[in-house]
Tab-separated table of C-alpha atoms and ligand atoms in Angstrom:
chain	number	residue	atom	x	y	z
A	1	MET	CA	14.900	-20.933	19.418
A	2	ALA	CA	12.639	-18.061	20.002
A	3	ILE	CA	9.683	-17.879	17.722
A	4	GLN	CA	10.128	-15.682	14.515
A	5	SER	CA	7.710	-13.943	12.115
A	6	PRO	CA	6.459	-16.077	9.523
A	7	GLU	CA	8.472	-16.363	6.259
A	8	GLY	CA	7.634	-13.364	4.115
A	9	THR	CA	6.354	-11.225	6.675
A	10	ARG	CA	7.643	-8.066	8.440
A	11	ASP	CA	7.302	-6.263	11.617
A	12	LEU	CA	7.221	-2.451	11.041
A	13	LEU	CA	9.164	-1.332	14.239
A	14	PRO	CA	7.868	1.898	15.722
A	15	ASP	CA	10.073	4.186	13.532
A	16	GLU	CA	8.604	2.479	10.626
A	17	ALA	CA	5.113	2.010	11.955
A	18	LEU	CA	5.033	5.605	12.504
A	19	PHE	CA	6.258	6.197	8.803
A	20	TRP	CA	3.482	3.956	7.451
A	21	SER	CA	0.915	6.280	9.333
A	22	HIS	CA	2.392	9.377	7.874
A	23	PHE	CA	2.518	7.787	4.390
A	24	LYS	CA	-1.180	6.619	4.808
A	25	SER	CA	-2.311	10.042	5.867
A	26	CYS	CA	-0.395	11.720	2.965
A	27	ALA	CA	-2.139	9.672	0.596
A	28	GLU	CA	-5.524	10.371	2.108
A	29	ASP	CA	-4.567	14.123	1.996
A	30	VAL	CA	-3.780	13.816	-1.712
A	31	PHE	CA	-6.242	11.421	-2.981
A	32	GLY	CA	-8.889	13.197	-0.734
A	33	CYS	CA	-8.384	16.143	-3.154
A	34	TYR	CA	-9.592	14.024	-6.176
A	35	GLY	CA	-12.667	13.010	-4.162
A	36	TYR	CA	-11.621	9.654	-2.695
A	37	LEU	CA	-13.198	8.623	0.453
A	38	PRO	CA	-11.957	5.729	2.779
A	39	ILE	CA	-13.451	2.067	2.701
A	40	ASP	CA	-12.472	-0.460	4.884
A	41	THR	CA	-13.456	-4.244	3.711
A	42	PRO	CA	-12.656	-7.469	5.301
A	43	ILE	CA	-9.316	-9.111	5.158
A	44	ILE	CA	-11.268	-12.380	4.266
A	45	GLU	CA	-13.443	-12.851	1.687
A	46	GLN	CA	-15.165	-15.955	-0.193
A	47	THR	CA	-12.697	-17.657	-2.000
A	48	GLU	CA	-15.338	-17.640	-4.976
A	49	LEU	CA	-14.826	-13.750	-5.300
A	50	PHE	CA	-11.468	-13.739	-6.113
A	51	VAL	CA	-11.676	-17.023	-8.260
A	52	ARG	CA	-14.664	-15.090	-10.195
A	53	GLY	CA	-13.189	-11.630	-9.906
A	54	ILE	CA	-9.381	-11.996	-10.624
A	55	GLY	CA	-9.587	-15.200	-12.692
A	56	GLU	CA	-8.749	-18.751	-11.918
A	57	ALA	CA	-5.884	-18.825	-14.280
A	58	THR	CA	-3.800	-16.359	-12.844
A	59	ASP	CA	-0.846	-17.224	-10.546
A	60	VAL	CA	-2.463	-15.152	-7.810
A	61	VAL	CA	-5.502	-17.371	-7.575
A	62	SER	CA	-4.182	-20.489	-8.706
A	63	LYS	CA	-0.978	-20.595	-6.693
A	64	GLU	CA	-0.638	-17.929	-4.095
A	65	MET	CA	-3.950	-17.405	-2.179
A	66	PHE	CA	-4.018	-18.140	1.536
A	67	THR	CA	-7.087	-20.192	2.534
A	68	ALA	CA	-8.462	-19.336	5.840
A	69	ILE	CA	-10.312	-22.286	7.546
A	70	SER	CA	-12.236	-21.922	10.726
A	71	GLY	CA	-11.854	-24.461	13.621
A	72	GLU	CA	-15.171	-26.252	12.890
A	73	ASN	CA	-14.620	-26.240	9.487
A	74	LEU	CA	-11.017	-27.650	9.765
A	75	LYS	CA	-12.889	-30.422	11.879
A	76	LYS	CA	-15.410	-31.205	9.242
A	77	LEU	CA	-12.501	-31.260	6.491
A	78	LEU	CA	-10.402	-33.626	8.442
A	79	GLU	CA	-13.439	-35.972	8.915
A	80	GLY	CA	-13.797	-35.983	5.178
A	81	GLY	CA	-16.568	-33.717	4.932
A	82	SER	CA	-16.725	-30.801	2.227
A	83	LEU	CA	-17.536	-26.942	2.597
A	84	LYS	CA	-20.277	-25.026	1.385
A	85	ALA	CA	-19.145	-22.006	-0.989
A	86	LYS	CA	-19.848	-19.412	1.544
A	87	SER	CA	-17.405	-20.988	3.934
A	88	ARG	CA	-14.661	-21.246	1.548
A	89	LEU	CA	-12.523	-18.168	2.481
A	90	SER	CA	-9.446	-16.900	1.369
A	91	LEU	CA	-6.886	-14.076	2.873
A	92	ARG	CA	-7.437	-11.161	0.113
A	93	PRO	CA	-4.531	-11.140	-2.239
A	94	GLU	CA	-5.497	-7.662	-3.261
A	95	GLY	CA	-8.288	-4.967	-2.443
A	96	THR	CA	-10.061	-4.346	-5.769
A	97	ALA	CA	-12.366	-7.755	-5.796
A	98	GLY	CA	-13.321	-6.840	-2.345
A	99	VAL	CA	-14.300	-3.170	-2.903
A	100	VAL	CA	-16.275	-4.019	-5.922
A	101	ARG	CA	-18.054	-6.474	-4.020
A	102	ALA	CA	-18.932	-4.229	-1.391
A	103	VAL	CA	-20.020	-1.623	-3.902
A	104	VAL	CA	-22.519	-4.154	-5.265
A	105	GLN	CA	-23.690	-5.434	-2.054
A	106	HIS	CA	-24.385	-1.782	-0.613
A	107	ASP	CA	-25.762	-0.549	-3.934
A	108	LEU	CA	-23.087	2.385	-3.671
A	109	VAL	CA	-23.425	3.387	-7.323
A	110	PRO	CA	-27.010	3.583	-8.095
A	111	GLN	CA	-28.297	3.939	-11.690
A	112	GLY	CA	-27.321	7.381	-13.069
A	113	ALA	CA	-25.451	8.351	-9.904
A	114	ALA	CA	-22.017	10.110	-10.085
A	115	PRO	CA	-19.182	7.684	-9.760
A	116	ALA	CA	-18.121	6.251	-6.110
A	117	LYS	CA	-14.562	7.231	-5.546
A	118	LEU	CA	-13.157	4.797	-2.655
A	119	MET	CA	-9.650	4.281	-1.314
A	120	TYR	CA	-8.353	1.814	1.048
A	121	ALA	CA	-5.032	0.839	2.822
A	122	GLY	CA	-3.908	-2.310	4.544
A	123	PRO	CA	-2.261	-5.572	4.318
A	124	MET	CA	-2.707	-8.209	1.386
A	125	PHE	CA	-1.338	-11.750	1.091
A	126	ARG	CA	0.125	-13.553	-1.624
A	127	ALA	CA	2.110	-16.757	-1.090
A	128	GLU	CA	5.008	-15.871	-3.307
A	129	ARG	CA	8.597	-16.925	-3.025
A	130	PRO	CA	9.711	-14.088	-0.612
A	131	GLN	CA	12.665	-11.912	-1.873
A	132	LYS	CA	13.499	-8.196	-1.869
A	133	GLY	CA	10.494	-6.171	-2.307
A	134	ARG	CA	8.352	-9.174	-2.609
A	135	GLN	CA	6.679	-10.418	0.661
A	136	ARG	CA	3.722	-12.883	1.773
A	137	GLN	CA	1.940	-10.128	3.534
A	138	PHE	CA	2.323	-6.628	2.405
A	139	ASN	CA	0.286	-3.344	2.549
A	140	GLN	CA	-1.084	-1.412	-0.450
A	141	ILE	CA	-2.701	1.742	-0.493
A	142	GLY	CA	-5.427	1.706	-3.418
A	143	VAL	CA	-8.149	3.475	-5.006
A	144	GLU	CA	-11.257	2.412	-7.262
A	145	CYS	CA	-13.568	4.530	-9.086
A	146	LEU	CA	-16.537	2.908	-10.131
A	147	GLY	CA	-19.569	4.273	-12.331
A	148	ALA	CA	-17.679	6.144	-14.900
A	149	GLU	CA	-15.856	4.855	-18.215
A	150	GLU	CA	-14.513	8.033	-19.267
A	151	PRO	CA	-10.766	8.414	-20.334
A	152	THR	CA	-10.657	11.423	-17.861
A	153	VAL	CA	-11.324	9.062	-14.975
A	154	ASP	CA	-8.238	7.091	-16.037
A	155	ALA	CA	-5.791	10.002	-16.636
A	156	GLU	CA	-7.144	11.532	-13.566
A	157	ALA	CA	-6.046	8.604	-11.247
A	158	ILE	CA	-2.662	7.996	-13.063
A	159	ILE	CA	-1.935	11.849	-12.597
A	160	MET	CA	-2.864	11.407	-8.890
A	161	LEU	CA	-0.631	8.289	-8.233
A	162	MET	CA	2.475	10.112	-10.156
A	163	ARG	CA	1.787	13.322	-8.003
A	164	PHE	CA	1.538	11.246	-4.758
A	165	PHE	CA	5.047	9.543	-5.480
A	166	VAL	CA	6.814	12.825	-6.449
A	167	LYS	CA	5.281	14.330	-2.844
A	168	MET	CA	6.695	11.622	-0.995
A	169	GLY	CA	10.221	12.059	-2.437
A	170	ILE	CA	10.541	9.331	-4.904
A	171	PRO	CA	12.438	11.233	-7.594
A	172	GLN	CA	10.585	11.563	-10.942
A	173	GLU	CA	13.746	10.397	-13.005
A	174	SER	CA	13.921	7.456	-11.165
A	175	MET	CA	10.342	6.241	-12.230
A	176	VAL	CA	9.010	4.959	-15.496
A	177	LEU	CA	5.148	4.753	-16.294
A	178	LEU	CA	4.338	2.297	-18.580
A	179	VAL	CA	0.950	2.222	-20.111
A	180	ASN	CA	-1.059	-0.180	-22.294
A	181	SER	CA	-4.581	-0.974	-23.514
A	182	MET	CA	-6.160	-4.310	-22.725
A	183	GLY	CA	-9.017	-3.763	-25.456
A	184	CYS	CA	-12.438	-5.064	-24.645
A	185	GLU	CA	-14.728	-7.716	-25.067
A	186	ALA	CA	-15.206	-6.656	-28.579
A	187	CYS	CA	-11.716	-6.731	-29.697
A	188	ARG	CA	-9.736	-8.800	-27.413
A	189	PRO	CA	-10.955	-12.315	-28.144
A	190	ALA	CA	-9.491	-12.052	-31.824
A	191	TYR	CA	-6.150	-10.709	-30.383
A	192	ARG	CA	-6.245	-13.425	-28.213
A	193	ASP	CA	-6.640	-16.045	-30.773
A	194	GLN	CA	-4.002	-14.526	-32.874
A	195	VAL	CA	-1.433	-14.578	-29.669
A	196	ARG	CA	-2.471	-18.365	-29.230
A	197	ALA	CA	-1.816	-19.070	-32.723
A	198	TYR	CA	1.785	-17.337	-32.647
A	199	MET	CA	2.561	-19.452	-29.654
A	200	ASN	CA	1.687	-22.480	-31.316
A	201	GLU	CA	3.828	-21.562	-34.144
A	202	HIS	CA	6.685	-21.159	-31.435
A	203	ALA	CA	5.456	-24.218	-29.084
A	204	ASP	CA	8.911	-25.817	-29.257
A	205	GLU	CA	10.760	-22.597	-27.823
A	206	LEU	CA	8.066	-21.457	-25.159
A	207	CYS	CA	8.268	-23.034	-21.795
A	208	GLU	CA	5.772	-25.768	-20.590
A	209	THR	CA	3.893	-23.073	-18.187
A	210	CYS	CA	3.196	-20.768	-21.345
A	211	MET	CA	2.105	-23.610	-23.428
A	212	THR	CA	-0.133	-25.043	-20.823
A	213	ARG	CA	-1.894	-21.524	-20.320
A	214	ALA	CA	-1.960	-21.054	-24.145
A	215	GLU	CA	-5.491	-22.300	-24.549
A	216	LEU	CA	-6.903	-20.906	-21.334
A	217	ASN	CA	-5.201	-17.361	-21.280
A	218	PRO	CA	-2.346	-16.934	-23.817
A	219	LEU	CA	-1.784	-13.309	-22.919
A	220	ARG	CA	-0.252	-14.514	-19.617
A	221	ALA	CA	2.794	-15.747	-21.594
A	222	PHE	CA	3.806	-11.858	-21.833
A	223	ASP	CA	4.271	-11.926	-17.984
A	224	CYS	CA	6.399	-15.137	-18.197
A	225	LYS	CA	10.164	-14.322	-16.461
A	226	ASN	CA	11.787	-16.973	-18.558
A	227	GLU	CA	14.223	-14.765	-20.795
A	228	ARG	CA	13.765	-16.881	-23.751
A	229	CYS	CA	9.727	-16.627	-23.339
A	230	ALA	CA	10.152	-12.832	-23.093
A	231	ALA	CA	12.226	-12.713	-26.242
A	232	ILE	CA	9.836	-14.487	-28.201
A	233	MET	CA	6.578	-12.742	-26.915
A	234	ALA	CA	8.702	-9.489	-27.660
A	235	ASP	CA	7.439	-10.225	-31.327
A	236	ALA	CA	4.029	-11.616	-30.721
A	237	PRO	CA	1.303	-9.730	-32.026
A	238	LYS	CA	0.403	-6.283	-30.476
A	239	ILE	CA	-2.728	-5.628	-28.766
A	240	THR	CA	-2.535	-2.002	-29.835
A	241	ASP	CA	-2.637	-3.050	-33.431
A	242	HIS	CA	-5.867	-4.904	-32.814
A	243	LEU	CA	-7.963	-2.393	-30.804
A	244	CYS	CA	-11.544	-1.936	-32.016
A	245	ASP	CA	-12.345	1.942	-32.842
A	246	ASP	CA	-13.978	2.746	-29.640
A	247	CYS	CA	-10.891	1.100	-27.442
A	248	ARG	CA	-8.382	2.958	-29.740
A	249	GLU	CA	-10.319	6.370	-29.196
A	250	HIS	CA	-10.452	5.840	-25.367
A	251	TYR	CA	-6.612	4.820	-25.254
A	252	GLU	CA	-5.684	7.696	-27.332
A	253	ALA	CA	-7.791	10.196	-24.987
A	254	VAL	CA	-5.952	8.894	-21.913
A	255	LEU	CA	-2.731	9.559	-23.505
A	256	LYS	CA	-3.341	13.044	-24.635
A	257	LEU	CA	-4.758	13.764	-21.076
A	258	LEU	CA	-1.515	12.852	-19.801
A	259	ASP	CA	0.374	14.400	-22.244
A	260	GLY	CA	-1.504	17.660	-21.449
A	261	ALA	CA	-0.779	17.118	-17.468
A	262	GLY	CA	3.402	16.902	-18.558
A	263	ILE	CA	3.133	13.259	-17.478
A	264	THR	CA	5.868	11.237	-19.234
A	265	TYR	CA	5.043	7.491	-19.985
A	266	VAL	CA	6.226	4.648	-22.198
A	267	GLN	CA	3.499	2.850	-24.263
A	268	ASP	CA	4.339	-1.052	-23.539
A	269	PRO	CA	2.113	-3.191	-25.633
A	270	THR	CA	3.423	-6.274	-23.626
A	271	LEU	CA	2.103	-4.799	-20.271
A	272	VAL	CA	-0.710	-7.392	-19.435
A	273	ARG	CA	-0.713	-7.266	-15.831
A	274	GLY	CA	-1.394	-10.351	-13.498
A	275	LEU	CA	-4.956	-10.107	-12.933
A	276	ASP	CA	-7.559	-11.074	-15.561
A	277	TYR	CA	-10.206	-8.156	-14.708
A	278	TYR	CA	-8.392	-5.550	-16.863
A	279	THR	CA	-9.991	-4.004	-19.717
A	280	ARG	CA	-8.845	-1.063	-21.780
A	281	THR	CA	-6.281	1.014	-19.976
A	282	VAL	CA	-3.664	-0.669	-17.912
A	283	PHE	CA	-0.609	0.789	-16.458
A	284	GLU	CA	2.424	0.165	-14.153
A	285	VAL	CA	4.930	2.543	-12.291
A	286	GLN	CA	8.319	0.943	-12.185
A	287	VAL	CA	11.433	2.354	-10.237
A	288	THR	CA	14.954	1.910	-11.466
A	289	ASP	CA	16.744	2.214	-8.116
A	290	GLY	CA	16.782	-0.013	-5.103
A	291	LEU	CA	14.349	-2.795	-6.049
A	292	GLY	CA	16.260	-5.218	-8.255
A	293	SER	CA	13.616	-7.158	-10.003
A	294	GLN	CA	10.421	-6.141	-8.014
A	295	ASN	CA	10.702	-2.850	-9.247
A	296	ALA	CA	6.880	-2.262	-9.575
A	297	ILE	CA	5.806	0.162	-7.076
A	298	GLY	CA	2.235	0.493	-8.125
A	299	GLY	CA	-0.076	-0.438	-10.836
A	300	GLY	CA	-3.675	-0.532	-12.004
A	301	GLY	CA	-6.106	-0.133	-14.881
A	302	ARG	CA	-9.847	-0.291	-16.081
A	303	TYR	CA	-12.177	-3.221	-15.360
A	304	ASP	CA	-15.329	-2.583	-16.879
A	305	LYS	CA	-16.708	-5.962	-16.471
A	306	LEU	CA	-15.677	-6.854	-13.065
A	307	ALA	CA	-18.910	-5.827	-11.062
A	308	GLU	CA	-20.729	-8.127	-13.601
A	309	GLU	CA	-18.276	-11.042	-12.503
A	310	VAL	CA	-19.340	-10.717	-8.784
A	311	GLY	CA	-22.925	-10.374	-9.523
A	312	GLY	CA	-23.440	-6.740	-9.922
A	313	ARG	CA	-25.312	-4.681	-12.696
A	314	PRO	CA	-22.793	-2.985	-15.318
A	315	THR	CA	-20.592	-0.857	-13.454
A	316	PRO	CA	-17.176	0.394	-15.201
A	317	GLY	CA	-14.280	0.998	-13.013
A	318	PHE	CA	-10.643	2.149	-12.836
A	319	GLY	CA	-8.168	1.675	-10.015
A	320	PHE	CA	-4.774	1.414	-8.858
A	321	ALA	CA	-2.775	0.234	-5.947
A	322	LEU	CA	0.785	0.913	-4.685
A	323	GLY	CA	2.926	-1.354	-2.627
A	324	TYR	CA	4.019	0.448	0.599
A	325	GLU	CA	6.972	-1.750	1.220
A	326	ARG	CA	8.447	-1.158	-2.107
A	327	CYS	CA	7.659	2.565	-2.184
A	328	ALA	CA	9.789	2.762	1.239
A	329	LEU	CA	12.604	0.720	-0.383
A	330	ALA	CA	12.363	3.157	-3.470
A	331	LEU	CA	12.640	6.104	-0.659
A	332	GLN	CA	15.640	4.689	1.166
A	333	ALA	CA	17.342	4.294	-2.240
A	334	ALA	CA	16.689	8.030	-2.804
A	335	GLY	CA	18.134	8.962	0.651
A	336	VAL	CA	14.833	9.873	2.372
A	337	GLU	CA	15.009	8.862	6.110
A	338	PHE	CA	12.294	7.656	8.180
A	339	PRO	CA	11.422	10.434	10.780
A	340	GLN	CA	12.703	9.262	14.551
A	341	ALA	CA	9.751	7.900	16.219
A	342	GLN	CA	10.905	8.935	19.737
A	343	GLN	CA	9.664	12.537	20.485
A	344	CYS	CA	9.331	14.077	23.948
A	345	ASP	CA	8.307	17.481	24.751
A	346	LEU	CA	9.209	17.006	28.477
A	347	PHE	CA	10.932	14.966	30.282
A	348	VAL	CA	10.451	15.120	34.307
A	349	ALA	CA	13.430	14.161	36.238
A	350	CYS	CA	13.974	13.504	40.005
A	351	VAL	CA	16.874	14.536	42.176
A	352	ASP	CA	15.935	11.736	44.474
A	353	ASP	CA	12.957	9.466	45.410
A	354	SER	CA	11.256	12.064	47.706
A	355	CYS	CA	10.271	13.869	44.334
A	356	ARG	CA	8.536	10.955	42.519
A	357	SER	CA	4.985	11.600	43.625
A	358	GLN	CA	5.165	15.229	42.463
A	359	ALA	CA	6.840	14.126	39.365
A	360	PHE	CA	4.167	11.517	38.474
A	361	THR	CA	1.536	14.021	39.074
A	362	LEU	CA	3.428	16.879	36.818
A	363	VAL	CA	3.741	14.375	34.204
A	364	GLN	CA	0.254	13.565	34.050
A	365	GLU	CA	-0.896	16.985	34.185
A	366	CYS	CA	1.442	17.884	30.966
A	367	ARG	CA	-0.196	14.621	29.389
A	368	ASP	CA	-3.612	15.646	30.006
A	369	ALA	CA	-2.777	19.019	28.453
A	370	GLY	CA	-1.892	17.286	25.266
A	371	TYR	CA	2.003	17.353	25.507
A	372	ARG	CA	4.216	14.067	25.104
A	373	CYS	CA	5.743	13.780	28.570
A	374	GLU	CA	7.776	11.094	30.072
A	375	MET	CA	9.626	10.088	33.437
A	376	ASP	CA	11.828	7.648	34.721
A	377	HIS	CA	10.027	4.214	36.253
A	378	GLN	CA	13.330	2.483	37.294
A	379	HIS	CA	14.700	4.885	39.922
A	380	ARG	CA	17.733	5.771	37.770
A	381	SER	CA	20.462	8.166	38.895
A	382	LEU	CA	20.070	11.718	37.624
A	383	LYS	CA	22.773	11.270	35.117
A	384	SER	CA	20.838	8.189	33.769
A	385	GLN	CA	17.589	9.975	33.621
A	386	PHE	CA	19.400	12.709	31.504
A	387	LYS	CA	20.769	9.988	29.076
A	388	LEU	CA	17.231	8.748	28.953
A	389	ALA	CA	15.806	12.071	28.043
A	390	ASP	CA	18.565	12.509	25.369
A	391	LYS	CA	17.464	9.052	23.796
A	392	LEU	CA	13.674	10.002	23.907
A	393	ASN	CA	14.965	13.383	22.155
A	394	ALA	CA	13.282	15.411	24.881
A	395	ARG	CA	13.199	19.019	24.168
A	396	ARG	CA	12.976	19.961	27.727
A	397	VAL	CA	13.598	18.738	31.067
A	398	ALA	CA	12.039	19.636	34.415
A	399	ILE	CA	14.408	18.648	37.005
A	400	LEU	CA	12.604	18.330	40.528
A	401	GLY	CA	14.596	18.590	43.673
A	402	PRO	CA	13.675	18.632	47.353
A	403	ASP	CA	15.257	22.128	47.875
A	404	GLU	CA	13.402	23.682	44.827
A	405	LEU	CA	10.345	21.803	45.576
A	406	ALA	CA	10.168	23.097	49.107
A	407	GLU	CA	9.684	26.752	47.452
A	408	GLY	CA	7.463	25.477	44.907
A	409	ARG	CA	9.861	25.385	42.101
A	410	VAL	CA	11.340	23.259	39.773
A	411	LYS	CA	14.445	23.752	37.102
A	412	LEU	CA	13.694	23.509	33.353
A	413	ARG	CA	16.336	23.130	31.021
A	414	ASP	CA	16.266	23.599	27.147
A	415	MET	CA	17.916	20.605	25.961
A	416	ALA	CA	19.156	22.474	22.598
A	417	THR	CA	20.720	25.271	24.214
A	418	HIS	CA	21.384	23.833	27.498
A	419	GLU	CA	19.946	26.978	29.218
A	420	GLU	CA	18.223	26.501	32.716
A	421	ALA	CA	15.654	28.599	34.498
A	422	LEU	CA	13.744	28.319	37.994
A	423	VAL	CA	9.990	28.472	37.454
A	424	GLY	CA	6.979	27.966	39.637
A	425	LEU	CA	5.984	24.314	39.845
A	426	ASP	CA	2.155	25.436	38.797
A	427	GLU	CA	4.002	27.669	35.835
A	428	VAL	CA	5.564	24.518	33.817
A	429	LEU	CA	2.528	24.074	31.582
A	430	ALA	CA	2.553	27.684	30.682
A	431	GLU	CA	6.269	27.765	30.096
A	432	LEU	CA	6.103	24.595	27.822
A	433	GLY	CA	3.489	25.981	26.039
A	434	GLN	CA	5.317	29.368	25.475
A	435	ALA	CA	8.502	27.267	24.716
A	436	LEU	CA	7.038	24.941	22.032
A	437	LEU	CA	5.176	27.437	20.270
B	1	HAM	P1	-0.838	-5.517	-8.169
B	1	HAM	O1	0.227	-4.957	-9.262
B	1	HAM	O2	-1.001	-6.961	-8.398
B	1	HAM	O3	-2.180	-4.759	-8.546
B	1	HAM	O4	-0.445	-4.826	-7.036
B	1	HAM	C1	-0.197	-3.359	-6.824
B	1	HAM	C2	1.403	-3.022	-5.892
B	1	HAM	O5	1.194	-3.954	-4.844
B	1	HAM	C3	2.435	-3.599	-6.855
B	1	HAM	O6	2.792	-2.806	-7.929
B	1	HAM	C4	3.489	-3.807	-5.806
B	1	HAM	O7	3.999	-2.396	-5.580
B	1	HAM	C5	2.724	-4.171	-4.733
B	1	HAM	N1	2.736	-5.698	-4.324
B	1	HAM	C6	2.177	-6.814	-5.165
B	1	HAM	N2	2.568	-7.964	-4.792
B	1	HAM	C7	3.288	-7.649	-3.799
B	1	HAM	C8	4.345	-8.466	-2.628
B	1	HAM	N3	4.046	-10.041	-2.881
B	1	HAM	N4	5.255	-7.903	-1.982
B	1	HAM	C9	5.283	-6.611	-1.930
B	1	HAM	N5	4.342	-5.726	-2.670
B	1	HAM	C10	3.608	-6.373	-3.688
B	1	HAM	C11	-3.254	-4.773	-7.860
B	1	HAM	O8	-3.189	-5.456	-6.581
B	1	HAM	C12	-4.720	-4.469	-8.210
B	1	HAM	N6	-5.549	-4.754	-7.289
B	1	HAM	C13	-4.389	-2.931	-8.418
B	1	HAM	C14	-5.714	-2.418	-8.954
B	1	HAM	C15	-6.489	-1.549	-8.259
B	1	HAM	N7	-6.068	-2.411	-10.243
B	1	HAM	C16	-7.436	-1.966	-10.288
B	1	HAM	N8	-7.612	-1.352	-9.095
């Protein structure tokens, strides 16, 4: 049997690969208006970065990371040796940890400087059970703003993401924006103790996984997909009832700014997100159509302690990532079609093989002038060449025949109107320019 792509991965064929490029460049345009500049970090990082940054007890780190082992290290391991920390590598499951590592490593936010606003796009890897909208390799576009803790940063990024989704064609009414505050190191420990105590009271009703996590990180129980656990956790103490004054003030300011921008949201005190670095604001955008249970098209929040976790000086941060594949499914559900990849300004057809070398030269001249131009390479009949021109969506076809060429002329056909005109061989470029204006 022919080799297939690995489970949970997907080929982006030309139509969709072009759409992905278009999607990324729209994000660059929109996010660029808010001051975000591109950054490109490695796809592999030291495993330690994710363990410290995302949290050892998260599913992402404890179950879903792909480890990368170089040939020499594999040999070492097979021979019973062990690896140094810096040789333990993993494929990135998300982009935030790598960006924060780069900010710290290159000191992109010197003390007193304005925040660094960075955006990235590319593949992430999580060994999850594949299903619709959930892949093992998927593409994210994300932004990270480092160096400011003010609520305007949070609100501005959320507004920017909602504007982007609408601009791309995801209907406003099919999206739900959930927001919450996770508190900070001053108020969260006491809240966590309360949740743990509540969970212990309900120990016989909660699943084993929730109870084993209760000690290390009880808030993870809010994410449990088990319906019984969800029902019990719905009555657990709410973080928003236990925020310290600073966190409450921060959260209320974010909500006020969203209100001012006309953004509708739902406050969800059970929204804890699956990564441990969050402090204060967290949010998620879910869609109601086309995605089933994997309905989060984007999410993020504030992570004021992450830079310190990875060895940097205190640097507050806020960011989000959207999942391209889930957005594409939401767009399909909304009836948005990918534009056709095949586009051709001019197809050069030959009446017989004696015209081929002049056709080859003409095609080359048109391409050099920046036109998308194609010809047949396989000696097809004129009829088949027209079929190919149709398939390529050619806007014009130049027909090169021996009689016309002897007079230095070619026939130029407009494929939309079927009108034909005889033009000089040396006038094709100018005609094309006029016609495609
Ligand atoms: P996340 O919520 O884990 O956050 O992922 C962001 C988005 O990536 C999700 O909303 C979803 O659309 C997409 N996604 C996640 N996992 C998969 C998967 N297995 N298959 C397809 N799509 C998926 C983060 O990754 C954080 N780094 C976001 C962030 C940035 N927080 C602060 N800054």
